[in-house]
mmCIF file of C-alpha atoms and ligand atoms in Angstrom:
data_model
loop_
_atom_site.group_PDB
_atom_site.id
_atom_site.type_symbol
_atom_site.label_atom_id
_atom_site.label_comp_id
_atom_site.label_asym_id
_atom_site.label_seq_id
_atom_site.Cartn_x
_atom_site.Cartn_y
_atom_site.Cartn_z
ATOM 1 C CA MET A 1 -53.079 80.480 96.635
ATOM 2 C CA ASN A 2 -49.470 79.513 97.314
ATOM 3 C CA ASN A 3 -48.862 75.975 98.528
ATOM 4 C CA LYS A 4 -49.082 75.514 102.294
ATOM 5 C CA ILE A 5 -45.905 75.698 104.357
ATOM 6 C CA TYR A 6 -46.151 73.841 107.665
ATOM 7 C CA LEU A 7 -44.329 74.540 110.882
ATOM 8 C CA SER A 8 -42.877 71.036 110.848
ATOM 9 C CA SER A 9 -44.267 68.159 108.831
ATOM 10 C CA PRO A 10 -43.284 64.473 108.600
ATOM 11 C CA HIS A 11 -40.254 63.876 106.384
ATOM 12 C CA MET A 12 -39.644 60.305 105.302
ATOM 13 C CA GLY A 13 -36.190 59.180 104.216
ATOM 14 C CA GLY A 14 -37.247 56.241 102.026
ATOM 15 C CA GLN A 15 -36.168 53.186 104.030
ATOM 16 C CA GLU A 16 -39.133 53.359 106.429
ATOM 17 C CA ILE A 17 -41.400 51.458 104.034
ATOM 18 C CA SER A 18 -39.015 48.512 103.750
ATOM 19 C CA PHE A 19 -38.991 48.005 107.539
ATOM 20 C CA VAL A 20 -42.782 48.256 107.566
ATOM 21 C CA LYS A 21 -43.000 45.803 104.670
ATOM 22 C CA GLU A 22 -40.743 43.407 106.575
ATOM 23 C CA ALA A 23 -43.191 43.567 109.481
ATOM 24 C CA PHE A 24 -46.044 42.683 107.118
ATOM 25 C CA ASP A 25 -44.085 39.936 105.389
ATOM 26 C CA THR A 26 -43.236 38.277 108.706
ATOM 27 C CA ASN A 27 -46.671 39.036 110.248
ATOM 28 C CA TRP A 28 -45.190 40.953 113.188
ATOM 29 C CA ILE A 29 -48.205 43.268 113.395
ATOM 30 C CA ALA A 30 -48.144 43.691 117.168
ATOM 31 C CA PRO A 31 -46.839 45.912 119.966
ATOM 32 C CA LEU A 32 -43.683 43.809 119.991
ATOM 33 C CA GLY A 33 -41.360 42.318 117.391
ATOM 34 C CA PRO A 34 -37.966 42.799 115.712
ATOM 35 C CA ASN A 35 -38.550 46.415 114.670
ATOM 36 C CA VAL A 36 -39.319 47.381 118.273
ATOM 37 C CA ASN A 37 -36.137 45.687 119.532
ATOM 38 C CA ASN A 38 -34.011 47.181 116.775
ATOM 39 C CA PHE A 39 -35.479 50.658 117.137
ATOM 40 C CA GLU A 40 -34.701 50.543 120.861
ATOM 41 C CA HIS A 41 -31.169 49.471 120.030
ATOM 42 C CA ASP A 42 -30.843 52.367 117.538
ATOM 43 C CA LEU A 43 -31.993 54.823 120.211
ATOM 44 C CA GLU A 44 -29.482 53.448 122.726
ATOM 45 C CA GLN A 45 -26.662 53.726 120.204
ATOM 46 C CA TYR A 46 -27.628 57.213 119.151
ATOM 47 C CA THR A 47 -28.204 58.782 122.576
ATOM 48 C CA GLY A 48 -25.609 56.825 124.512
ATOM 49 C CA ALA A 49 -28.283 55.850 127.056
ATOM 50 C CA LYS A 50 -27.697 52.253 128.152
ATOM 51 C CA TYR A 51 -31.358 51.252 127.827
ATOM 52 C CA ALA A 52 -34.431 52.377 125.900
ATOM 53 C CA ALA A 53 -38.081 51.271 125.853
ATOM 54 C CA ALA A 54 -40.185 52.184 122.804
ATOM 55 C CA LEU A 55 -43.635 53.353 123.903
ATOM 56 C CA SER A 56 -46.880 54.646 122.428
ATOM 57 C CA SER A 57 -46.052 58.314 123.099
ATOM 58 C CA GLY A 58 -43.809 60.730 124.923
ATOM 59 C CA THR A 59 -46.696 61.429 127.271
ATOM 60 C CA SER A 60 -46.951 57.761 128.260
ATOM 61 C CA ALA A 61 -43.184 57.723 128.865
ATOM 62 C CA ILE A 62 -43.502 60.595 131.361
ATOM 63 C CA HIS A 63 -46.487 58.878 132.975
ATOM 64 C CA LEU A 64 -44.590 55.612 133.488
ATOM 65 C CA ALA A 65 -41.532 57.476 134.809
ATOM 66 C CA LEU A 66 -43.692 59.202 137.442
ATOM 67 C CA ILE A 67 -45.319 55.905 138.423
ATOM 68 C CA MET A 68 -41.919 54.224 138.806
ATOM 69 C CA LEU A 69 -40.703 57.093 141.000
ATOM 70 C CA GLY A 70 -43.669 56.452 143.278
ATOM 71 C CA VAL A 71 -45.627 59.632 142.525
ATOM 72 C CA GLU A 72 -49.060 59.300 144.097
ATOM 73 C CA ALA A 73 -52.129 61.359 144.924
ATOM 74 C CA GLY A 74 -51.231 64.462 146.920
ATOM 75 C CA ASP A 75 -47.521 64.401 145.994
ATOM 76 C CA GLU A 76 -45.758 67.374 144.420
ATOM 77 C CA VAL A 77 -43.727 67.237 141.199
ATOM 78 C CA ILE A 78 -41.638 70.149 139.928
ATOM 79 C CA CYS A 79 -42.100 70.941 136.233
ATOM 80 C CA GLN A 80 -40.889 73.605 133.822
ATOM 81 C CA SER A 81 -43.720 76.088 133.237
ATOM 82 C CA PHE A 82 -42.666 77.098 129.726
ATOM 83 C CA THR A 83 -43.569 73.891 127.860
ATOM 84 C CA PHE A 84 -46.254 71.908 126.084
ATOM 85 C CA SER A 85 -49.011 70.626 128.378
ATOM 86 C CA ALA A 86 -47.888 67.011 127.849
ATOM 87 C CA SER A 87 -44.928 67.643 130.199
ATOM 88 C CA ALA A 88 -47.329 68.345 133.073
ATOM 89 C CA ASN A 89 -50.487 66.347 132.313
ATOM 90 C CA PRO A 90 -49.113 63.010 133.578
ATOM 91 C CA ILE A 91 -48.536 64.650 136.995
ATOM 92 C CA ALA A 92 -52.283 65.243 137.075
ATOM 93 C CA TYR A 93 -52.965 61.651 135.915
ATOM 94 C CA GLN A 94 -51.344 60.592 139.209
ATOM 95 C CA LEU A 95 -53.509 63.111 141.123
ATOM 96 C CA ALA A 96 -50.299 64.849 142.156
ATOM 97 C CA THR A 97 -49.713 68.626 142.052
ATOM 98 C CA PRO A 98 -47.372 70.249 139.550
ATOM 99 C CA ILE A 99 -45.128 72.988 140.942
ATOM 100 C CA PHE A 100 -44.193 75.245 138.046
ATOM 101 C CA ILE A 101 -40.780 76.854 137.582
ATOM 102 C CA ASP A 102 -40.100 79.759 135.219
ATOM 103 C CA SER A 103 -37.313 79.931 132.647
ATOM 104 C CA GLU A 104 -33.919 81.630 132.440
ATOM 105 C CA PRO A 105 -33.084 83.766 129.392
ATOM 106 C CA ASP A 106 -30.061 81.823 127.984
ATOM 107 C CA THR A 107 -31.846 78.595 126.992
ATOM 108 C CA TRP A 108 -35.485 79.528 127.777
ATOM 109 C CA ASN A 109 -35.625 76.423 129.995
ATOM 110 C CA MET A 110 -35.920 75.790 133.743
ATOM 111 C CA ASP A 111 -34.174 78.461 135.822
ATOM 112 C CA PRO A 112 -31.853 76.639 138.263
ATOM 113 C CA HIS A 113 -32.029 79.449 140.854
ATOM 114 C CA LEU A 114 -35.806 79.406 140.923
ATOM 115 C CA LEU A 115 -35.669 75.614 141.069
ATOM 116 C CA GLU A 116 -33.586 75.686 144.227
ATOM 117 C CA ASN A 117 -35.760 78.411 145.793
ATOM 118 C CA ALA A 118 -38.830 76.324 145.036
ATOM 119 C CA ILE A 119 -37.366 73.167 146.557
ATOM 120 C CA LYS A 120 -36.419 75.055 149.746
ATOM 121 C CA ASP A 121 -39.883 76.588 149.925
ATOM 122 C CA ARG A 122 -41.675 73.277 149.395
ATOM 123 C CA LEU A 123 -39.459 71.643 152.047
ATOM 124 C CA SER A 124 -40.269 74.455 154.481
ATOM 125 C CA LYS A 125 -43.959 73.753 153.862
ATOM 126 C CA GLY A 126 -43.350 70.117 154.783
ATOM 127 C CA LYS A 127 -43.385 68.500 151.322
ATOM 128 C CA LYS A 128 -40.446 67.098 149.434
ATOM 129 C CA PRO A 129 -41.036 67.137 145.657
ATOM 130 C CA LYS A 130 -40.971 63.616 144.214
ATOM 131 C CA ALA A 131 -39.400 64.487 140.844
ATOM 132 C CA ILE A 132 -38.142 67.359 138.683
ATOM 133 C CA ILE A 133 -39.148 67.638 135.007
ATOM 134 C CA PRO A 134 -36.896 70.016 133.062
ATOM 135 C CA VAL A 135 -37.628 70.376 129.326
ATOM 136 C CA HIS A 136 -35.269 70.944 126.373
ATOM 137 C CA LEU A 137 -37.667 73.193 124.523
ATOM 138 C CA TYR A 138 -37.410 73.654 120.759
ATOM 139 C CA GLY A 139 -34.350 71.385 120.876
ATOM 140 C CA MET A 140 -32.252 73.670 123.105
ATOM 141 C CA PRO A 141 -30.795 71.803 126.088
ATOM 142 C CA ALA A 142 -31.664 73.146 129.555
ATOM 143 C CA LYS A 143 -28.858 74.057 131.997
ATOM 144 C CA MET A 144 -28.477 70.455 133.072
ATOM 145 C CA GLU A 145 -25.194 70.808 134.940
ATOM 146 C CA ALA A 146 -26.773 73.209 137.443
ATOM 147 C CA ILE A 147 -30.103 71.364 137.543
ATOM 148 C CA VAL A 148 -28.450 67.979 138.181
ATOM 149 C CA ALA A 149 -26.285 69.482 140.953
ATOM 150 C CA ILE A 150 -29.380 70.855 142.713
ATOM 151 C CA ALA A 151 -31.338 67.636 142.233
ATOM 152 C CA GLU A 152 -28.471 65.631 143.737
ATOM 153 C CA ARG A 153 -28.070 68.039 146.650
ATOM 154 C CA TYR A 154 -31.709 67.474 147.644
ATOM 155 C CA GLY A 155 -31.938 63.841 146.501
ATOM 156 C CA ILE A 156 -34.728 64.367 143.972
ATOM 157 C CA PRO A 157 -34.777 62.336 140.714
ATOM 158 C CA ILE A 158 -34.947 64.071 137.325
ATOM 159 C CA ILE A 159 -37.196 63.075 134.424
ATOM 160 C CA GLU A 160 -35.784 64.904 131.416
ATOM 161 C CA ASP A 161 -38.361 65.851 128.818
ATOM 162 C CA ALA A 162 -36.322 65.592 125.614
ATOM 163 C CA ALA A 163 -39.432 65.194 123.427
ATOM 164 C CA GLU A 164 -38.268 68.045 121.184
ATOM 165 C CA ALA A 165 -34.551 67.495 121.588
ATOM 166 C CA LEU A 166 -33.463 64.185 120.042
ATOM 167 C CA GLY A 167 -29.929 64.841 118.793
ATOM 168 C CA ALA A 168 -29.307 67.888 121.000
ATOM 169 C CA SER A 169 -26.370 67.776 123.424
ATOM 170 C CA ILE A 170 -24.215 69.597 125.962
ATOM 171 C CA ASN A 171 -20.469 69.063 125.464
ATOM 172 C CA GLY A 172 -21.298 65.976 123.422
ATOM 173 C CA LYS A 173 -23.604 64.377 126.021
ATOM 174 C CA ALA A 174 -27.082 63.765 124.643
ATOM 175 C CA ALA A 175 -30.134 65.599 125.945
ATOM 176 C CA GLY A 176 -32.231 63.033 127.795
ATOM 177 C CA THR A 177 -29.242 61.253 129.391
ATOM 178 C CA PHE A 178 -28.503 63.633 132.288
ATOM 179 C CA GLY A 179 -31.398 62.651 134.525
ATOM 180 C CA THR A 180 -32.568 59.446 136.196
ATOM 181 C CA MET A 181 -34.738 58.907 133.129
ATOM 182 C CA GLY A 182 -35.321 60.785 129.888
ATOM 183 C CA ILE A 183 -38.232 60.771 127.472
ATOM 184 C CA LEU A 184 -38.416 61.192 123.697
ATOM 185 C CA SER A 185 -41.350 61.775 121.345
ATOM 186 C CA PHE A 186 -41.869 60.662 117.760
ATOM 187 C CA ASN A 187 -45.134 62.482 117.158
ATOM 188 C CA GLY A 188 -45.855 63.673 113.621
ATOM 189 C CA ASN A 189 -44.360 67.143 114.073
ATOM 190 C CA LYS A 190 -41.159 66.132 115.902
ATOM 191 C CA ILE A 191 -37.691 65.913 114.365
ATOM 192 C CA ILE A 192 -38.324 62.281 113.462
ATOM 193 C CA THR A 193 -41.693 60.568 113.603
ATOM 194 C CA THR A 194 -43.121 57.078 113.894
ATOM 195 C CA SER A 195 -46.544 58.625 113.104
ATOM 196 C CA GLY A 196 -47.005 58.643 116.873
ATOM 197 C CA GLY A 197 -44.777 57.191 119.550
ATOM 198 C CA GLY A 198 -42.256 57.851 122.264
ATOM 199 C CA ALA A 199 -39.504 56.298 124.312
ATOM 200 C CA LEU A 200 -38.138 56.144 127.817
ATOM 201 C CA ILE A 201 -34.343 56.082 128.139
ATOM 202 C CA SER A 202 -32.165 55.441 131.185
ATOM 203 C CA ASN A 203 -28.835 54.068 132.299
ATOM 204 C CA GLN A 204 -30.646 52.045 134.954
ATOM 205 C CA LYS A 205 -31.885 48.737 133.607
ATOM 206 C CA GLU A 206 -34.508 48.230 136.309
ATOM 207 C CA TYR A 207 -36.456 51.301 135.177
ATOM 208 C CA ILE A 208 -36.553 50.196 131.554
ATOM 209 C CA ASP A 209 -37.486 46.605 132.448
ATOM 210 C CA GLN A 210 -40.218 47.904 134.716
ATOM 211 C CA ALA A 211 -41.458 50.337 132.046
ATOM 212 C CA ARG A 212 -41.792 47.485 129.512
ATOM 213 C CA PHE A 213 -43.672 45.451 132.121
ATOM 214 C CA LEU A 214 -46.090 48.259 133.059
ATOM 215 C CA ALA A 215 -46.558 49.216 129.383
ATOM 216 C CA THR A 216 -47.850 45.729 128.539
ATOM 217 C CA GLN A 217 -50.573 45.502 131.202
ATOM 218 C CA ALA A 218 -48.266 44.432 134.068
ATOM 219 C CA ARG A 219 -48.600 40.704 133.480
ATOM 220 C CA ASP A 220 -46.922 38.577 136.122
ATOM 221 C CA ALA A 221 -44.876 35.560 135.014
ATOM 222 C CA ALA A 222 -47.636 32.950 134.863
ATOM 223 C CA PRO A 223 -49.242 30.943 132.036
ATOM 224 C CA HIS A 224 -52.630 32.508 132.802
ATOM 225 C CA TYR A 225 -53.255 36.250 133.074
ATOM 226 C CA GLN A 226 -52.130 37.194 136.549
ATOM 227 C CA HIS A 227 -51.732 40.791 137.786
ATOM 228 C CA SER A 228 -50.441 42.207 141.025
ATOM 229 C CA GLN A 229 -50.174 45.792 139.784
ATOM 230 C CA ILE A 230 -52.220 48.144 137.610
ATOM 231 C CA GLY A 231 -50.895 47.988 134.050
ATOM 232 C CA TYR A 232 -51.075 50.151 130.947
ATOM 233 C CA ASN A 233 -51.279 49.601 127.204
ATOM 234 C CA TYR A 234 -48.372 51.899 126.339
ATOM 235 C CA ARG A 235 -46.052 49.838 124.110
ATOM 236 C CA MET A 236 -45.043 50.913 120.599
ATOM 237 C CA SER A 237 -46.297 48.798 117.701
ATOM 238 C CA ASN A 238 -43.864 46.913 115.482
ATOM 239 C CA ILE A 239 -45.255 48.850 112.475
ATOM 240 C CA SER A 240 -44.500 52.243 114.049
ATOM 241 C CA ALA A 241 -41.071 51.035 115.145
ATOM 242 C CA GLY A 242 -40.359 50.112 111.520
ATOM 243 C CA ILE A 243 -40.974 53.730 110.538
ATOM 244 C CA GLY A 244 -38.712 54.726 113.419
ATOM 245 C CA ARG A 245 -35.846 52.534 112.178
ATOM 246 C CA GLY A 246 -36.009 54.217 108.792
ATOM 247 C CA GLN A 247 -36.171 57.650 110.400
ATOM 248 C CA MET A 248 -33.064 56.963 112.506
ATOM 249 C CA MET A 249 -31.139 56.570 109.246
ATOM 250 C CA VAL A 250 -31.928 60.182 108.304
ATOM 251 C CA LEU A 251 -31.961 61.803 111.757
ATOM 252 C CA ASN A 252 -28.536 63.418 111.454
ATOM 253 C CA ASN A 253 -29.456 64.710 108.032
ATOM 254 C CA HIS A 254 -32.683 66.207 109.417
ATOM 255 C CA ILE A 255 -30.724 67.947 112.165
ATOM 256 C CA GLU A 256 -28.249 69.381 109.645
ATOM 257 C CA LYS A 257 -31.143 70.678 107.542
ATOM 258 C CA ARG A 258 -32.935 72.245 110.498
ATOM 259 C CA ARG A 259 -29.723 73.858 111.693
ATOM 260 C CA ALA A 260 -29.164 75.228 108.176
ATOM 261 C CA ILE A 261 -32.705 76.671 108.164
ATOM 262 C CA TYR A 262 -31.933 78.418 111.458
ATOM 263 C CA GLU A 263 -28.696 79.824 109.983
ATOM 264 C CA ASN A 264 -30.526 81.013 106.882
ATOM 265 C CA TYR A 265 -33.215 82.836 108.877
ATOM 266 C CA LEU A 266 -30.524 84.238 111.155
ATOM 267 C CA LYS A 267 -28.480 85.542 108.242
ATOM 268 C CA LYS A 268 -31.472 87.142 106.547
ATOM 269 C CA ILE A 269 -33.602 88.547 109.348
ATOM 270 C CA ALA A 270 -31.416 88.923 112.439
ATOM 271 C CA LEU A 271 -30.307 92.308 111.097
ATOM 272 C CA LEU A 272 -33.849 93.675 111.193
ATOM 273 C CA PRO A 273 -34.381 95.992 114.170
ATOM 274 C CA GLY A 274 -36.245 94.346 117.057
ATOM 275 C CA ILE A 275 -35.908 90.731 115.837
ATOM 276 C CA SER A 276 -33.742 88.413 117.933
ATOM 277 C CA PHE A 277 -32.813 84.736 117.941
ATOM 278 C CA LEU A 278 -32.003 82.131 120.608
ATOM 279 C CA LYS A 279 -28.229 81.511 120.555
ATOM 280 C CA GLU A 280 -26.461 78.367 121.721
ATOM 281 C CA PRO A 281 -24.496 78.807 124.966
ATOM 282 C CA GLU A 282 -20.875 77.581 124.787
ATOM 283 C CA GLY A 283 -20.800 73.768 124.439
ATOM 284 C CA TYR A 284 -24.556 73.528 123.785
ATOM 285 C CA ARG A 285 -25.836 72.023 120.562
ATOM 286 C CA SER A 286 -29.515 72.486 119.720
ATOM 287 C CA ASN A 287 -31.156 70.256 117.122
ATOM 288 C CA ARG A 288 -32.995 73.463 116.036
ATOM 289 C CA TRP A 289 -36.278 71.558 115.922
ATOM 290 C CA LEU A 290 -37.997 74.903 115.425
ATOM 291 C CA THR A 291 -36.395 78.256 114.715
ATOM 292 C CA THR A 292 -37.894 80.791 117.125
ATOM 293 C CA ILE A 293 -37.703 84.573 117.013
ATOM 294 C CA LEU A 294 -38.543 87.308 119.484
ATOM 295 C CA VAL A 295 -40.200 90.452 118.146
ATOM 296 C CA ASP A 296 -39.770 93.579 120.274
ATOM 297 C CA PRO A 297 -42.544 96.012 119.195
ATOM 298 C CA GLU A 298 -40.647 98.930 120.751
ATOM 299 C CA LYS A 299 -37.897 98.504 118.180
ATOM 300 C CA THR A 300 -39.970 97.326 115.197
ATOM 301 C CA ASN A 301 -42.152 100.409 114.958
ATOM 302 C CA GLY A 302 -45.067 98.551 116.496
ATOM 303 C CA VAL A 303 -44.838 95.331 114.481
ATOM 304 C CA THR A 304 -45.656 92.460 116.865
ATOM 305 C CA ARG A 305 -45.229 88.725 116.591
ATOM 306 C CA GLU A 306 -48.976 88.582 115.979
ATOM 307 C CA THR A 307 -48.813 90.999 113.015
ATOM 308 C CA ILE A 308 -46.158 88.748 111.501
ATOM 309 C CA ARG A 309 -48.071 85.560 112.288
ATOM 310 C CA LEU A 310 -51.235 86.862 110.601
ATOM 311 C CA ALA A 311 -49.319 88.050 107.525
ATOM 312 C CA LEU A 312 -47.726 84.602 107.188
ATOM 313 C CA GLU A 313 -51.141 82.985 107.619
ATOM 314 C CA ARG A 314 -52.578 85.108 104.775
ATOM 315 C CA ASP A 315 -49.888 83.613 102.535
ATOM 316 C CA ASN A 316 -50.765 80.053 103.649
ATOM 317 C CA ILE A 317 -47.729 79.776 105.932
ATOM 318 C CA GLU A 318 -48.086 78.225 109.373
ATOM 319 C CA SER A 319 -46.249 79.857 112.279
ATOM 320 C CA ARG A 320 -47.127 79.763 115.952
ATOM 321 C CA PRO A 321 -46.649 81.750 119.158
ATOM 322 C CA LEU A 322 -44.225 80.145 121.609
ATOM 323 C CA TRP A 323 -45.749 77.795 124.195
ATOM 324 C CA LYS A 324 -48.144 79.445 126.588
ATOM 325 C CA PRO A 325 -46.648 78.828 130.054
ATOM 326 C CA MET A 326 -48.413 76.238 132.200
ATOM 327 C CA HIS A 327 -48.837 78.675 135.113
ATOM 328 C CA LEU A 328 -51.098 80.743 132.796
ATOM 329 C CA GLN A 329 -53.213 77.771 131.707
ATOM 330 C CA PRO A 330 -56.730 77.691 133.188
ATOM 331 C CA VAL A 331 -56.428 73.961 133.903
ATOM 332 C CA PHE A 332 -53.393 74.527 136.163
ATOM 333 C CA ALA A 333 -54.631 77.745 137.780
ATOM 334 C CA ASP A 334 -54.434 76.209 141.268
ATOM 335 C CA SER A 335 -50.841 74.969 141.009
ATOM 336 C CA PRO A 336 -48.086 76.816 142.869
ATOM 337 C CA SER A 337 -45.541 78.517 140.635
ATOM 338 C CA TYR A 338 -42.180 80.239 141.039
ATOM 339 C CA LEU A 339 -41.880 83.059 138.516
ATOM 340 C CA ASN A 340 -39.526 85.694 137.164
ATOM 341 C CA GLY A 341 -41.436 87.026 134.154
ATOM 342 C CA VAL A 342 -39.227 85.335 131.525
ATOM 343 C CA SER A 343 -41.720 82.832 130.115
ATOM 344 C CA GLU A 344 -44.545 85.399 130.021
ATOM 345 C CA LYS A 345 -42.378 87.713 127.954
ATOM 346 C CA LEU A 346 -41.367 84.831 125.653
ATOM 347 C CA PHE A 347 -45.023 83.967 125.149
ATOM 348 C CA ARG A 348 -45.886 87.599 124.404
ATOM 349 C CA ASP A 349 -43.062 88.291 121.929
ATOM 350 C CA GLY A 350 -42.099 84.907 120.506
ATOM 351 C CA LEU A 351 -42.927 83.191 117.251
ATOM 352 C CA CYS A 352 -41.977 79.754 115.868
ATOM 353 C CA LEU A 353 -41.111 79.889 112.186
ATOM 354 C CA PRO A 354 -41.607 77.031 109.726
ATOM 355 C CA SER A 355 -38.577 74.795 110.180
ATOM 356 C CA GLY A 356 -39.323 71.404 108.593
ATOM 357 C CA SER A 357 -36.321 69.510 107.255
ATOM 358 C CA ASN A 358 -38.244 69.127 103.986
ATOM 359 C CA MET A 359 -38.558 72.907 103.374
ATOM 360 C CA SER A 360 -37.102 74.190 100.114
ATOM 361 C CA SER A 361 -34.998 77.353 99.944
ATOM 362 C CA GLU A 362 -37.824 78.992 97.929
ATOM 363 C CA GLU A 363 -40.193 78.246 100.799
ATOM 364 C CA GLN A 364 -37.741 79.745 103.290
ATOM 365 C CA ASP A 365 -37.549 82.836 101.051
ATOM 366 C CA ARG A 366 -41.339 83.177 101.136
ATOM 367 C CA VAL A 367 -41.178 83.381 104.933
ATOM 368 C CA VAL A 368 -38.251 85.808 104.874
ATOM 369 C CA ASN A 369 -39.884 88.081 102.278
ATOM 370 C CA ILE A 370 -43.068 88.449 104.304
ATOM 371 C CA ILE A 371 -41.133 89.377 107.425
ATOM 372 C CA TYR A 372 -39.061 91.820 105.360
ATOM 373 C CA SER A 373 -42.195 93.441 103.962
ATOM 374 C CA PHE A 374 -42.774 95.021 107.395
ATOM 375 C CA PHE A 375 -39.400 96.688 107.315
ATOM 376 C CA ASN A 376 -39.464 98.115 103.759
ATOM 377 C CA GLN A 377 -36.244 96.423 102.838
ATOM 378 C CA VAL A 378 -35.258 94.199 99.964
ATOM 379 C CA VAL A 379 -33.871 90.736 100.616
ATOM 380 C CA ALA A 380 -30.135 90.754 100.020
HETATM 381 C C1 PLP B 401 -44.496 66.459 121.963
HETATM 382 C C2 PLP B 401 -44.133 66.735 123.375
HETATM 383 C C3 PLP B 401 -44.470 65.856 124.410
HETATM 384 C C4 PLP B 401 -45.384 64.678 124.249
HETATM 385 O O1 PLP B 401 -45.032 63.769 123.319
HETATM 386 P P1 PLP B 401 -46.197 62.878 122.630
HETATM 387 O O2 PLP B 401 -45.399 61.835 121.926
HETATM 388 O O3 PLP B 401 -46.926 63.791 121.699
HETATM 389 O O4 PLP B 401 -47.055 62.337 123.691
HETATM 390 C C5 PLP B 401 -44.008 66.119 125.694
HETATM 391 N N1 PLP B 401 -43.291 67.204 125.954
HETATM 392 C C6 PLP B 401 -42.964 68.101 125.002
HETATM 393 C C7 PLP B 401 -42.135 69.272 125.367
HETATM 394 C C8 PLP B 401 -43.398 67.904 123.683
HETATM 395 O O5 PLP B 401 -43.106 68.809 122.756
#
């Protein structure tokens, strides 16, 4: 059996261990310490956000953002439907209702027209949504200019889910810095990892101060343990942050590698009939976290994304259908949604190809050759 090729696996740069060792040597084995402060500083420098709080996950970052925006039981929160469930779950933690919005075809992210229709419709039903959660899926920025304009027109704050998009930008402005707050994830499969972790970023200091406070059990300033609010245990550990500091040193390199993998797949398989790729709109820079293809069975002689996925699996290669939209998930069956068919088609025809920054060119060729085998052509 050939060695396993993963969709996206952790890729250490080498320095991570020295930051972790420093934490051991100085006994900072806690959810605070110099690595946490320095990692936050690195994130601020890199994204251009004024403030960052390192947290235990991207999910906890979204949860705290919703809490700080006052989302409570019975409220409505607008969320992109085409995403991972972690974008929407924290809405349910607050006993609020997610309102799902379909995607537009240029970036596969939240459709601004549907967003505005949804806001008008919710307002006409007597409820003003408390927040909007657009997502930069697979590292491709959403149409933030239009989304921000709509959000401002109706006075609704944005929580940008940039969990997959660290290093992506629109005209040089980092994904995650367009909204009131942005969130990042450092889970094991993301573009950099702390083995598990996340961050909240914002230009407004009060949100980041408040997030740090809530993330450490909401302790009031008193020598004893005094609480006037419900707190959470959501802070990042100083060990994880040490891994993060090392990963920040190789982030740009990882992005270059992932972008090169996209270009390689594009060059070799975009010519096949019925296979198409997600292009960057003018001024948009994706971090190409995962290369995604669409397979149109009407043009491939009946080959579907599932035929390709199973063939890759037989050769010990992991690939995966695109995210199943939230409006199709049984757990969110009762949530209102505003649809145009785009995300359902993406889910039906789309496949994520292995895209890890640690993939060799031989491994990329294995993927390409299997896809080629359906088209009876020889790799150029
Ligand atoms: C990974 C991910 C999250 C959640 O991040 P965790 O750190 O795993 O909690 C949220 N949204 C999207 C789009 C993600 O891909």
